[in-house]
Coordinates of C-alpha atoms in Angstrom, one line a residue:
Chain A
X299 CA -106.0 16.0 -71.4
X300 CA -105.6 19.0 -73.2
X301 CA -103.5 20.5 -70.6
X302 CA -101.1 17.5 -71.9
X303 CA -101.4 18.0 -75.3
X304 CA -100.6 21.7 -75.1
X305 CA -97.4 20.5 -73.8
X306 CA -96.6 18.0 -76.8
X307 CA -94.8 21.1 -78.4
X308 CA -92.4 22.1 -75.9
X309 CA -91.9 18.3 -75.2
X310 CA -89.8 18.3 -78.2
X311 CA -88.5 21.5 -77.9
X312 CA -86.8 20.5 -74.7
X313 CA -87.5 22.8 -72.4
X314 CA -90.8 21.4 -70.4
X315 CA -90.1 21.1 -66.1
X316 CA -89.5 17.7 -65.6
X317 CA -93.1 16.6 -63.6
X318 CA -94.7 18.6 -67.1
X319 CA -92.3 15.8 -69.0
X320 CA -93.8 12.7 -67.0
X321 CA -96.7 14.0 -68.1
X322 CA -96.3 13.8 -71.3
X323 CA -94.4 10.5 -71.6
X324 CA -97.3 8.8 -69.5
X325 CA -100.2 10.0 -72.2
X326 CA -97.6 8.9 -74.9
X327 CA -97.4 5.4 -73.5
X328 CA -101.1 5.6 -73.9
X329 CA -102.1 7.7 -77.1
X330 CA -101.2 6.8 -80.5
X331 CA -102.6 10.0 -81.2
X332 CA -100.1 11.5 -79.5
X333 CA -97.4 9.9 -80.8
X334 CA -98.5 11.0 -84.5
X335 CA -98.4 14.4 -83.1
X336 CA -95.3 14.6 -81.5
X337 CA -93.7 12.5 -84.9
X338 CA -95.3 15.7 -86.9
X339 CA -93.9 18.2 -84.3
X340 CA -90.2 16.7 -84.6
X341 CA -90.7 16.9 -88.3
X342 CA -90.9 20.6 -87.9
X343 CA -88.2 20.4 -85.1
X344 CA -85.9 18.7 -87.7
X345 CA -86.4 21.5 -90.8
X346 CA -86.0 23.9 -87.8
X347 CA -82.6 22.5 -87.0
X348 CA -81.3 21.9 -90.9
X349 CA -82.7 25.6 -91.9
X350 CA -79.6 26.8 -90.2
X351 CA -76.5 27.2 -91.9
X352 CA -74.4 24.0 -91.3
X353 CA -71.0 24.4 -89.9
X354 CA -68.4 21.9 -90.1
X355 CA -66.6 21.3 -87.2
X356 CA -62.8 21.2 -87.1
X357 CA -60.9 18.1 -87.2
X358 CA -60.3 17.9 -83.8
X359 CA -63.4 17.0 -82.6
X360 CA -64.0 13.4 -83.9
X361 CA -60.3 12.9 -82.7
X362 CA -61.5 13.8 -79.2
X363 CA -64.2 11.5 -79.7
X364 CA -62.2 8.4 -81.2
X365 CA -59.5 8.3 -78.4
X366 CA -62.6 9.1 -75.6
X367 CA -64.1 5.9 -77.3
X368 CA -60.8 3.7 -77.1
X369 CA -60.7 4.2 -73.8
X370 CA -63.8 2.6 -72.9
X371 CA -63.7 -0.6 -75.3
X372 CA -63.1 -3.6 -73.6
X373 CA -60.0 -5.6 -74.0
X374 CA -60.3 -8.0 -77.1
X375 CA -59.2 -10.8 -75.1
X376 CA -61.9 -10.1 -72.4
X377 CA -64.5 -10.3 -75.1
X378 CA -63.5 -13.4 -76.4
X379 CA -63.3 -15.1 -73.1
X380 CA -67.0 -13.6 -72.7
X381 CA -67.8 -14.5 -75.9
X382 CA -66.0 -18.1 -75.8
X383 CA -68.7 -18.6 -73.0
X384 CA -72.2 -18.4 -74.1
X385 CA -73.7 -20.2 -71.5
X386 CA -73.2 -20.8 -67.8
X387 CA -69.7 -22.5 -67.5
X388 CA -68.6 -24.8 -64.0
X389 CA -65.3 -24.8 -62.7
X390 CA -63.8 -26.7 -59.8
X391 CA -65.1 -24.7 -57.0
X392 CA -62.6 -22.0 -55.6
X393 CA -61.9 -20.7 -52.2
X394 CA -64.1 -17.9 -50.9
X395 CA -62.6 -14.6 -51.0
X396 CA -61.9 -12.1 -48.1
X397 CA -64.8 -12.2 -45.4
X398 CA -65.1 -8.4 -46.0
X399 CA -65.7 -9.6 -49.6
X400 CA -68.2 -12.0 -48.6
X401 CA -70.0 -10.2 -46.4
X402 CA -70.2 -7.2 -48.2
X403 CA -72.0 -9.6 -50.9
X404 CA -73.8 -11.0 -48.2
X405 CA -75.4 -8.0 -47.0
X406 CA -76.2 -6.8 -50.3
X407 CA -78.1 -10.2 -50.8
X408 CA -79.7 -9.4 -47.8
X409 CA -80.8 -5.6 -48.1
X410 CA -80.6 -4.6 -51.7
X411 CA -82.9 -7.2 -53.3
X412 CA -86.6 -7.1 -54.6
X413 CA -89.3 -4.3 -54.4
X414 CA -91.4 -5.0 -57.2
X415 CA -94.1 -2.9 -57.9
X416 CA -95.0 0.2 -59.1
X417 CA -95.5 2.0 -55.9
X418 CA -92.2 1.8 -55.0
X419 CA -91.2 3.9 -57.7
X420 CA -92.2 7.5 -58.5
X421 CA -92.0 8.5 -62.3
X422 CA -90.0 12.2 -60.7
X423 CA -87.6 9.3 -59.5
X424 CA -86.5 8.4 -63.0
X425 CA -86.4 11.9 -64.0
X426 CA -83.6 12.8 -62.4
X427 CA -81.6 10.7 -64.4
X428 CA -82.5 11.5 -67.3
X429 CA -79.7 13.5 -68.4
X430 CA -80.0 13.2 -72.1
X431 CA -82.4 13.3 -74.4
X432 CA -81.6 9.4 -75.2
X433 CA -81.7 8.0 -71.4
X434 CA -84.9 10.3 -71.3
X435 CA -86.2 8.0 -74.7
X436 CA -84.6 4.9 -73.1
X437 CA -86.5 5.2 -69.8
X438 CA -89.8 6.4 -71.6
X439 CA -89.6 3.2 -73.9
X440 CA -89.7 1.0 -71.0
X441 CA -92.0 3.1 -69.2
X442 CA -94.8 2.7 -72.0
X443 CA -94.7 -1.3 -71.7
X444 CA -98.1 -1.9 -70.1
X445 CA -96.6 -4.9 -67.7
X446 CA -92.9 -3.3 -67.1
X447 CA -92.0 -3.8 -63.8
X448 CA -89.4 -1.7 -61.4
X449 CA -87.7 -2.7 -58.7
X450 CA -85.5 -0.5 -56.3
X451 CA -82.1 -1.2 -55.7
X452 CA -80.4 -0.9 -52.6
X453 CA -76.5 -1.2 -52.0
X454 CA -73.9 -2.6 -49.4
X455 CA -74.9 -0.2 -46.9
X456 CA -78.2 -0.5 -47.4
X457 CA -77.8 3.0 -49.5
X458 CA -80.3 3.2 -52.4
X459 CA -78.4 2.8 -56.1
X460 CA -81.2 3.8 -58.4
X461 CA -83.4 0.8 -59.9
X462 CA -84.5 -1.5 -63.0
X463 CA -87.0 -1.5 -65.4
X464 CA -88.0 -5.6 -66.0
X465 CA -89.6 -5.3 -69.6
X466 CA -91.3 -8.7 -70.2
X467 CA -90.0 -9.3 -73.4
X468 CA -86.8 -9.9 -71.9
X469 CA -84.8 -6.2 -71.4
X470 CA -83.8 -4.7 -68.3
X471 CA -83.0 -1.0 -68.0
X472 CA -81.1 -0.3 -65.0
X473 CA -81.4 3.5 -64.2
X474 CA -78.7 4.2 -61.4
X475 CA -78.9 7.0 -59.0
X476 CA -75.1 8.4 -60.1
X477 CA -72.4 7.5 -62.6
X478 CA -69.9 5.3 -61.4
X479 CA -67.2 7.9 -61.3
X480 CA -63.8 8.4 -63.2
X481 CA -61.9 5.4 -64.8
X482 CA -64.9 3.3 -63.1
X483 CA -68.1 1.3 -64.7
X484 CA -71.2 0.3 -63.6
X485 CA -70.9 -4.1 -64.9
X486 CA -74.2 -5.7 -65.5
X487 CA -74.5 -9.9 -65.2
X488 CA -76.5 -12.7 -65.7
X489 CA -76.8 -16.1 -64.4
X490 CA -79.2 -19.1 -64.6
X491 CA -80.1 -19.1 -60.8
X492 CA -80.5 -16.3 -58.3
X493 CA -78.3 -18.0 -55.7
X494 CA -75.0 -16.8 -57.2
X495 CA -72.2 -15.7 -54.7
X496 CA -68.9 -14.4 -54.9
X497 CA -66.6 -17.5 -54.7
X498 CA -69.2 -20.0 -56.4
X499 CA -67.9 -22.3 -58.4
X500 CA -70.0 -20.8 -61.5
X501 CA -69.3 -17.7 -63.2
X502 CA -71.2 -15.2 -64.6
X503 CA -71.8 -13.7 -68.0
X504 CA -71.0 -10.7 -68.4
X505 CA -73.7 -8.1 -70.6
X506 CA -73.3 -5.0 -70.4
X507 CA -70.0 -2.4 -69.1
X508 CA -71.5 0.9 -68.9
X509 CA -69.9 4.2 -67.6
X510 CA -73.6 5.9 -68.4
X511 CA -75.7 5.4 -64.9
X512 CA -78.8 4.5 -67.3
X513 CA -78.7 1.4 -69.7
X514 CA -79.9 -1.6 -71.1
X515 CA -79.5 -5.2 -71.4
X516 CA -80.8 -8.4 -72.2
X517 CA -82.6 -10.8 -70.1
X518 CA -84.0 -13.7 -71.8
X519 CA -82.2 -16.8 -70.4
X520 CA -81.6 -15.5 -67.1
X521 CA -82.9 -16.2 -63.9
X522 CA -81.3 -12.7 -62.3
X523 CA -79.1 -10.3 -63.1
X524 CA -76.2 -8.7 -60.7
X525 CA -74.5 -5.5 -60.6
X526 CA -70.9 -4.4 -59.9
X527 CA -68.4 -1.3 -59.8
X528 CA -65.4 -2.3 -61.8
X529 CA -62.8 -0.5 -63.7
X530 CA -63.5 1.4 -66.6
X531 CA -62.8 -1.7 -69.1
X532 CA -65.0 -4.3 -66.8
X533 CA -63.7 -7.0 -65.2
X534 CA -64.0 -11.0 -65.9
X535 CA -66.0 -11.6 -62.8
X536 CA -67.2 -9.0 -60.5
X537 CA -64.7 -7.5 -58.0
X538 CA -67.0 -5.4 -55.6
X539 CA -70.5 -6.8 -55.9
X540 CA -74.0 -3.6 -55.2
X541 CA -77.0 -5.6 -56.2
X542 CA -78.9 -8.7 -57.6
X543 CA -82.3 -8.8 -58.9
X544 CA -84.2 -11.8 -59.4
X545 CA -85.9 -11.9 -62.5
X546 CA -87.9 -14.0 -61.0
X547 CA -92.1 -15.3 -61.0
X548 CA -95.1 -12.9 -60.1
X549 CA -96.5 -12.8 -56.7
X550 CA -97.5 -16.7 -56.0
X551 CA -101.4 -18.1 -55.4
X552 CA -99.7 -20.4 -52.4
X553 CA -99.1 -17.6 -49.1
X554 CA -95.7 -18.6 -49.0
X555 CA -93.3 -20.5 -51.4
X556 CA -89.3 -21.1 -51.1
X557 CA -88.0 -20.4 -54.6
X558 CA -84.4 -20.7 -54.3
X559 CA -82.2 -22.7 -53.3
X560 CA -83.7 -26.2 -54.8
X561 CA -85.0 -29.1 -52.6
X562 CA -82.0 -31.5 -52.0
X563 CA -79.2 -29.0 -53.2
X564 CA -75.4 -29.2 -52.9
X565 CA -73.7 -26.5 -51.5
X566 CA -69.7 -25.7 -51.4
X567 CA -70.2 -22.9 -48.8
X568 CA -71.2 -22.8 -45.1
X569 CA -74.4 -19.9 -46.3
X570 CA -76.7 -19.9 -48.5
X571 CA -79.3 -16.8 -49.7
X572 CA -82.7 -17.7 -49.7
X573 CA -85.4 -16.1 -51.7
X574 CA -88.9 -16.5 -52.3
X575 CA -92.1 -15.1 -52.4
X576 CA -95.6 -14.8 -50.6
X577 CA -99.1 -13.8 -50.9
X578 CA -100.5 -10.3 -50.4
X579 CA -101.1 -9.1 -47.0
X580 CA -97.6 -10.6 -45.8
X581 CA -95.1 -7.6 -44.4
X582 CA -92.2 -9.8 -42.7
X583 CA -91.3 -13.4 -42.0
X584 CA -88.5 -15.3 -39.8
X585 CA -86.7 -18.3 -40.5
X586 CA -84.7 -20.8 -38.8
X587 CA -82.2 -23.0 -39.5
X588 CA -82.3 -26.4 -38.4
X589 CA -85.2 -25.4 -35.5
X590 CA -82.5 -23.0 -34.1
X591 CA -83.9 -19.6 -33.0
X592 CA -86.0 -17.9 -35.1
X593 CA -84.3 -14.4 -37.0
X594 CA -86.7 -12.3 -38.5
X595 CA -86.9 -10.7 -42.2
X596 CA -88.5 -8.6 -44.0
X597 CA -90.8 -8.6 -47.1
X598 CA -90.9 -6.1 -50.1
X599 CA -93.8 -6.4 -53.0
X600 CA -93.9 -10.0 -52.0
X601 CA -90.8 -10.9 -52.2
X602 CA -88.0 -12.3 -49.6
X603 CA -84.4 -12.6 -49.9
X604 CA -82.2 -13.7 -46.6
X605 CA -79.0 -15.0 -46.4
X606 CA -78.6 -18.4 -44.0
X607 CA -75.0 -18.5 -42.5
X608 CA -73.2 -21.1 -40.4
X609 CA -75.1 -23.9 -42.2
X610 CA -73.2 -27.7 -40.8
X611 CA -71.7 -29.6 -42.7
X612 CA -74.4 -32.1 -44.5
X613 CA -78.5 -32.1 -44.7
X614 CA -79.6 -28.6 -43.1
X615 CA -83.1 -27.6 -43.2
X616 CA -84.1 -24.1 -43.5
X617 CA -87.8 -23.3 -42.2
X618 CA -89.4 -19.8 -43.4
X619 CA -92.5 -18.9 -41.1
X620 CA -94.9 -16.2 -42.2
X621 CA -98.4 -14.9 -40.5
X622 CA -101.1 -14.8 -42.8
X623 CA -104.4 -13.7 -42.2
X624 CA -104.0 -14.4 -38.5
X625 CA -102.5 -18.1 -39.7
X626 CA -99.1 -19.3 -39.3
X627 CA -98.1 -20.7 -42.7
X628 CA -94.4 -22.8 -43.6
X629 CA -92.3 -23.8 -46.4
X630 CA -89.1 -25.7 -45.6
X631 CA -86.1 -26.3 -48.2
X632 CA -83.5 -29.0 -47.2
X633 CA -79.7 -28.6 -48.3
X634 CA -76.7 -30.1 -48.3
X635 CA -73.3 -28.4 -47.2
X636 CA -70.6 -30.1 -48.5
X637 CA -67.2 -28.5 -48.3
X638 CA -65.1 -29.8 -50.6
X639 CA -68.0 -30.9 -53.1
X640 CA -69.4 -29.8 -56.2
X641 CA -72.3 -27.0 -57.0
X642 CA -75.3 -28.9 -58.1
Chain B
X55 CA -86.0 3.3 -92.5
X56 CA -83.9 6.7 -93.6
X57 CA -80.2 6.4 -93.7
X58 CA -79.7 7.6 -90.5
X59 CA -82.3 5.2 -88.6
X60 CA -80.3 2.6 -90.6
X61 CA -76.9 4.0 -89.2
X62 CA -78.8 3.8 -85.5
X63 CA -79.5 0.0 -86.1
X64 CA -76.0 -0.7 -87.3
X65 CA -74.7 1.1 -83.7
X66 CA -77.3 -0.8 -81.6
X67 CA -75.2 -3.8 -83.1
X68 CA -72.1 -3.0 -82.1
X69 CA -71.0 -1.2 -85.0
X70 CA -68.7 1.4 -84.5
X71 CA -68.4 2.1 -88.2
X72 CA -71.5 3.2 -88.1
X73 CA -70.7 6.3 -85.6
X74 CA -68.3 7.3 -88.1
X75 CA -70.8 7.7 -90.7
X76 CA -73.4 9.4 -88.5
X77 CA -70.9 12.0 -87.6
X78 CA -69.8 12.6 -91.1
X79 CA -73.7 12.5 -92.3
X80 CA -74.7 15.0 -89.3
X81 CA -72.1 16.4 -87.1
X82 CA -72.1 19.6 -89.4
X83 CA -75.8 20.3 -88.5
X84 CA -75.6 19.5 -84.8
X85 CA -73.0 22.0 -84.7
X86 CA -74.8 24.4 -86.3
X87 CA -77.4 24.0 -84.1
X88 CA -75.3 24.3 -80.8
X89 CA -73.5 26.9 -81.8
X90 CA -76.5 28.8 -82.2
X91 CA -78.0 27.7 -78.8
X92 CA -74.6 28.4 -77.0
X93 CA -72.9 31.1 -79.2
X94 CA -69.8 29.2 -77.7
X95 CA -67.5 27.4 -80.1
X96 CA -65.5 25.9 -77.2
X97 CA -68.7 24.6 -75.7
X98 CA -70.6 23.5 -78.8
X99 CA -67.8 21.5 -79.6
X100 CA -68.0 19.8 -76.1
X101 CA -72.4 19.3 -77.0
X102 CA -71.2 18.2 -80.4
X103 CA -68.9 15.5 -79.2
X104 CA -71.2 14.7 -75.8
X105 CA -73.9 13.8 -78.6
X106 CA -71.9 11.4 -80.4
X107 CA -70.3 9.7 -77.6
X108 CA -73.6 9.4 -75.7
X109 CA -74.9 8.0 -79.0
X110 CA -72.3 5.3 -79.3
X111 CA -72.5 4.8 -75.5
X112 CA -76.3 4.1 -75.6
X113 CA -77.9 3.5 -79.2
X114 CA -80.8 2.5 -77.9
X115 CA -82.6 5.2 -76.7
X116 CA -83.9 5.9 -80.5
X117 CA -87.7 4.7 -81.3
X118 CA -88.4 5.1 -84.7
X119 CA -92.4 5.2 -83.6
X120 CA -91.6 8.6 -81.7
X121 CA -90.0 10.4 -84.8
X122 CA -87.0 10.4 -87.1
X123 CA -83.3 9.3 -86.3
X124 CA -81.8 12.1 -87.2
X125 CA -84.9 14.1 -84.8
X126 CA -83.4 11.6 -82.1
X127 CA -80.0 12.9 -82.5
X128 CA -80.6 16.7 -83.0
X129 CA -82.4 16.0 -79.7
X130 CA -79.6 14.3 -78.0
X131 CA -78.0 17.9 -78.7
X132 CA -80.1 20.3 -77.8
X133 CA -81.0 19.1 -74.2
X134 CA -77.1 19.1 -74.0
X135 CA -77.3 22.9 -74.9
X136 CA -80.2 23.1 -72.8
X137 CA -78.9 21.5 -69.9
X138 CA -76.1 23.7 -70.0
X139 CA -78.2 27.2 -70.8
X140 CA -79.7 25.8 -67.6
X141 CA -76.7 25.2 -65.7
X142 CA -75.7 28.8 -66.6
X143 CA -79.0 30.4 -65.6
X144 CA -78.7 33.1 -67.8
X145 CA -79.6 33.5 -71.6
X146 CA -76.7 33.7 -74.1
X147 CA -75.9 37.1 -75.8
X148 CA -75.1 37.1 -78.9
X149 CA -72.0 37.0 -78.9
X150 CA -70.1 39.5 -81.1
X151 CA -66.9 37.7 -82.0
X152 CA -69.3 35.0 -83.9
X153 CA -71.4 34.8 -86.7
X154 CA -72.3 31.6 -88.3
X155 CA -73.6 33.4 -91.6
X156 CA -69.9 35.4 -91.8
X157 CA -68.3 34.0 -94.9
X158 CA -65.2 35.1 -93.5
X159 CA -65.5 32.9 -90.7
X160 CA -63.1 29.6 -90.5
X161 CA -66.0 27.1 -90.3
X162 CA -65.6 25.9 -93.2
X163 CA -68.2 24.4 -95.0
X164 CA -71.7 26.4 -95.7
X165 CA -74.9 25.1 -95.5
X166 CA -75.3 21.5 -97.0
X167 CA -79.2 21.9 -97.3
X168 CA -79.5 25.3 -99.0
X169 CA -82.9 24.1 -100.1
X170 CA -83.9 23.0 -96.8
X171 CA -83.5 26.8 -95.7
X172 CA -85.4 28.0 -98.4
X173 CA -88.2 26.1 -97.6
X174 CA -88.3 26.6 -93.9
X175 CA -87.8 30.4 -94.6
X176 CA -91.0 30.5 -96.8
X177 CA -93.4 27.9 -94.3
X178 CA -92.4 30.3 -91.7
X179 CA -93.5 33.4 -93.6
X180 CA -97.0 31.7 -94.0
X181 CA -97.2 31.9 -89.9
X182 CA -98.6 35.2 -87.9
X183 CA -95.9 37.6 -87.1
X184 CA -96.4 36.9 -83.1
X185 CA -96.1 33.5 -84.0
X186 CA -92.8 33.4 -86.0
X187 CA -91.3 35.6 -83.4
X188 CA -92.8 32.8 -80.3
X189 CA -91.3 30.5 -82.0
X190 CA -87.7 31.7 -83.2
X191 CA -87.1 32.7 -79.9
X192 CA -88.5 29.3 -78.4
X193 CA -86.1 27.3 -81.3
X194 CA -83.1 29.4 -81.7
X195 CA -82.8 30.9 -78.4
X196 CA -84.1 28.2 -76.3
X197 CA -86.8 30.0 -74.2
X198 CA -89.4 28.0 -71.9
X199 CA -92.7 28.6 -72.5
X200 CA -93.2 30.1 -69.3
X201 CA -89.8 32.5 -70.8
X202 CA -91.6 33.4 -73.5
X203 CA -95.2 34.3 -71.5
X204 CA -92.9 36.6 -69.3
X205 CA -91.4 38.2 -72.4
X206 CA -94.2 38.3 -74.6
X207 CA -96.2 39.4 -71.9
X208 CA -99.0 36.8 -72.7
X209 CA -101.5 34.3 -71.0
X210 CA -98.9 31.1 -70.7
X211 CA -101.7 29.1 -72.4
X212 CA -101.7 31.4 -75.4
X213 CA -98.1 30.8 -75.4
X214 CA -98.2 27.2 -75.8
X215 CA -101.0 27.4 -78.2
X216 CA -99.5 29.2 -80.8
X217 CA -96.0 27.4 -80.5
X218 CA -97.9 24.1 -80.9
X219 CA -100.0 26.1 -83.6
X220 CA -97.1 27.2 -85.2
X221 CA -94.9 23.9 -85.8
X222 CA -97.4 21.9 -86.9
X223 CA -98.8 24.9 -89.6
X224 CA -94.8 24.3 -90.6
X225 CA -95.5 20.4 -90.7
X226 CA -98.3 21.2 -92.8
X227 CA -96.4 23.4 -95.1
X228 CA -93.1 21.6 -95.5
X229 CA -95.3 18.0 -96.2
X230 CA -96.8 19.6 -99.2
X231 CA -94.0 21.6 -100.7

């Protein structure tokens, strides 16, 4: 570990190759004696900086930086209709939007979901977002919790978006593979189930507007979180869904298990995204819906997520079949399609 | 928790305020330090107001266990500089129409830690010539290790030795003065 520790030094100095800088953030996850050393270093690193003459800078520059800032601030109205709305508030449900709209959601229920796990994720994969020294703190942070998890995030079009960081203690850290572009911003939201689709009847909270590509938010009372591209200033609700992660339970001890929707629930739509998880050892899965033909799907760290269309009107029954260890194993969830009814 | 950590809370919160204050408390030494890195007025006054906006943008990148809030932001700044020294692929000369030490020079203010210099001027007098010299041009100039084996024309190991060495002999020093 020496190799590492000779390295602590131009760590703080900035100017380490980024695989050298993994390094070093990985053995100061771990080392407390590191940490002390790299606290003393930036001590050093801090005289260093206020040994040179200071220089005031002209006027200009905090202008710049105050009308920069009042461009991104949110409307005041739109914070207190967040704000106004703590928790999860039901409307009469609303017609669905475009079916380019819906299926656009719908694909990126079905493709952009869950890979949990650590293997999915490279620490050189994190690196190359770290433009700054505070997303390169941000994303070390997260990286030192001992039970973080990341998940990869895949959009639309099945293109990769970058990924999260699921901190245990209920923070998020989505680290996106670009910035969402000029007058645009990356929207982060949370709801209460991981069912959520454009058009539901419940609408989501709003946490986070960010026009970085790495940021953080809270995670506590949600059961996922969903990502948008909106303007600059956010948007109410989301008006051109990427992603979703479910912030959901570890892999299961049962080989297969339907986790969402609910036994028995109401739906206002004719489809329904189904997620869930199995045992190890499981790679893909198929599904049917009421004994129709059987589609197959695939499985990432576990995890499932599908999307059911065409469901009739009243009780469907959706059957997920997996093979496991050479055994056929089943979990059926029963809903109810009601067109004109209420989300349960 | 120093004033600044305390500022960095108050911005985690929400409060813009508290930019305001961090700015006024160390936008003169972030300067400082770009303008040395860059010898670019027009461009350490785009580092100086990346750093501030990227601070209000995303306050919570500081951890007070991994060193001081005002080490947080300096940092901030100097991979800005870095980033763009990088970008450039070519090391600064000094450039002749600048001189931060020039009292002629409209900057306005002069140093607000006079002391501070003093002090860092005599722990780095206690350090081996090589040393001093590995280290100004690692600090001020913004040379890689690797840059600085090339230059120096030393083992790279040695290199990172005595840089390592030589910061925390200036720890040392600074803690006890």
């Amino acid at each position: 570990m020496n190799r590492v520790r000779d390295n602590l030094a131009e760590y703080v100095l900035g100017t380490l190759e980024p695989s050298e800088r993994d390094e070093v953030e990985v053995h100061l996850a771990r080392s407390e004696d590191a940490r002390a050393e790299v606290r003393r270093l930036r001590e050093s690193f801090v005289a260093l900086t206020e040994s040179l003459p200071s220089v005031a800078p002209r006027a200009e520059v905090w202008s710049n930086i105050q009308a920069q800032l009042a461009t991104e601030r949110l409307p005041t109205d739109s914070e207190q209709a967040f704000d106004a709305h703590p928790s999860v508030t039901v409307f009469r449900p609303r017609t669905w939007p475009s079916r380019a709209s819906q299926l656009s959601w719908q694909l990126a229920a079905c493709f952009c979901l869950i890979a949990v796990g650590s293997l999915f994720w490279g620490f050189q994969n994190y690196r190359a977002y770290q433009e700054t020294a505070g997303e390169a703190l941000l994303v070390a942070a997260f990286l030192a919790e001992p039970q973080v998890q990341k998940v990869t995030l895949q959009g639309p079009d099945n293109q990769g978006l970058g990924g999260v960081l699921l901190e245990p203690k209920g923070r998020a850290l989505f680290v996106l593979n670009q910035a969402p572009g000029w007058g645009r911003a990356y929207q982060a939201w949370g709801h209460t189930s991981d069912d959520w689709e454009p058009g539901s009847s419940e609408q989501l909270i709003s946490l986070e507007v960010s026009q970085d590509p790495v940021f953080a938010v809270a995670t506590q009372e949600f059961a996922a979180l969903y990502l948008s591209l909106e303007p600059a200033q956010g948007s109410p609700q989301p008006t051109q869904p990427l992603s979703r992660i479910s912030l959901g339970e570890p892999a299961p001890t049962t080989p297969l298990e339907i986790t969402s929707p609910t036994e028995g629930a109401n739906l206002a739509s004719d489809s329904v995204i189904v997620s869930g998880s199995v045992g190890d050892g499981v790679t893909d899965l198929s599904y049917t819906l009421n004994g129709g033909t059987p589609i197959r799907t695939s499985v990432a760290a576990n995890r499932f997520t599908f999307t059911v269309t065409g469901l009739q009107k009243g009780a469907n029954t959706i059957e997920v079949t997996a093979a496991v260890d050479d055994q056929q194993v089943t979990d059926t969830v029963t809903v109810t399609f009601t067109s004109s009814g209420t989300n349960d | 928790m120093d004033a600044e950590a305390v500022l960095l809370e108050r911005l985690q919160k929400g409060d813009e305020g508290a930019l305001a204050e961090l700015y006024e408390s160390l936008s003169s030494n972030v300067y400082a330090l770009a303008l040395q890195l860059l010898r670019s007025r027009e461009e350490a006054e785009e580092v100086l107001q990346d750093t501030f906006l990227k601070l209000y943008r995303n306050p919570h990148g500081f951890r007070a266990e991994r060193g001081s809030a005002r080490a947080f932001v300096y940092t901030v700044a100097r991979n800005a500089c870095l980033s763009r020294l990088r970008a450039k692929r070519a090391r600064p000369h000094k450039a002749d129409d600048l001189d931060v030490h020039d009292p002629d020079a409209s900057f306005g203010a002069t140093s607000a830690h006079p002391s501070m210099s003093v002090e860092v001027r005599q722990a780095l007098a206690q350090l081996e010539p090589v040393d001093q010299q590995l280290l100004g041009e690692a600090f001020f100039s913004g040379y890689s290790h690797g840059e600085l084996a090339a230059r120096f024309d030393m083992p790279l190991g040695t290199v990172k030795s005595r840089v390592r060495r030589a910061l925390l002999s200036l720890q040392q020093f600074l803690e006890k003065a």
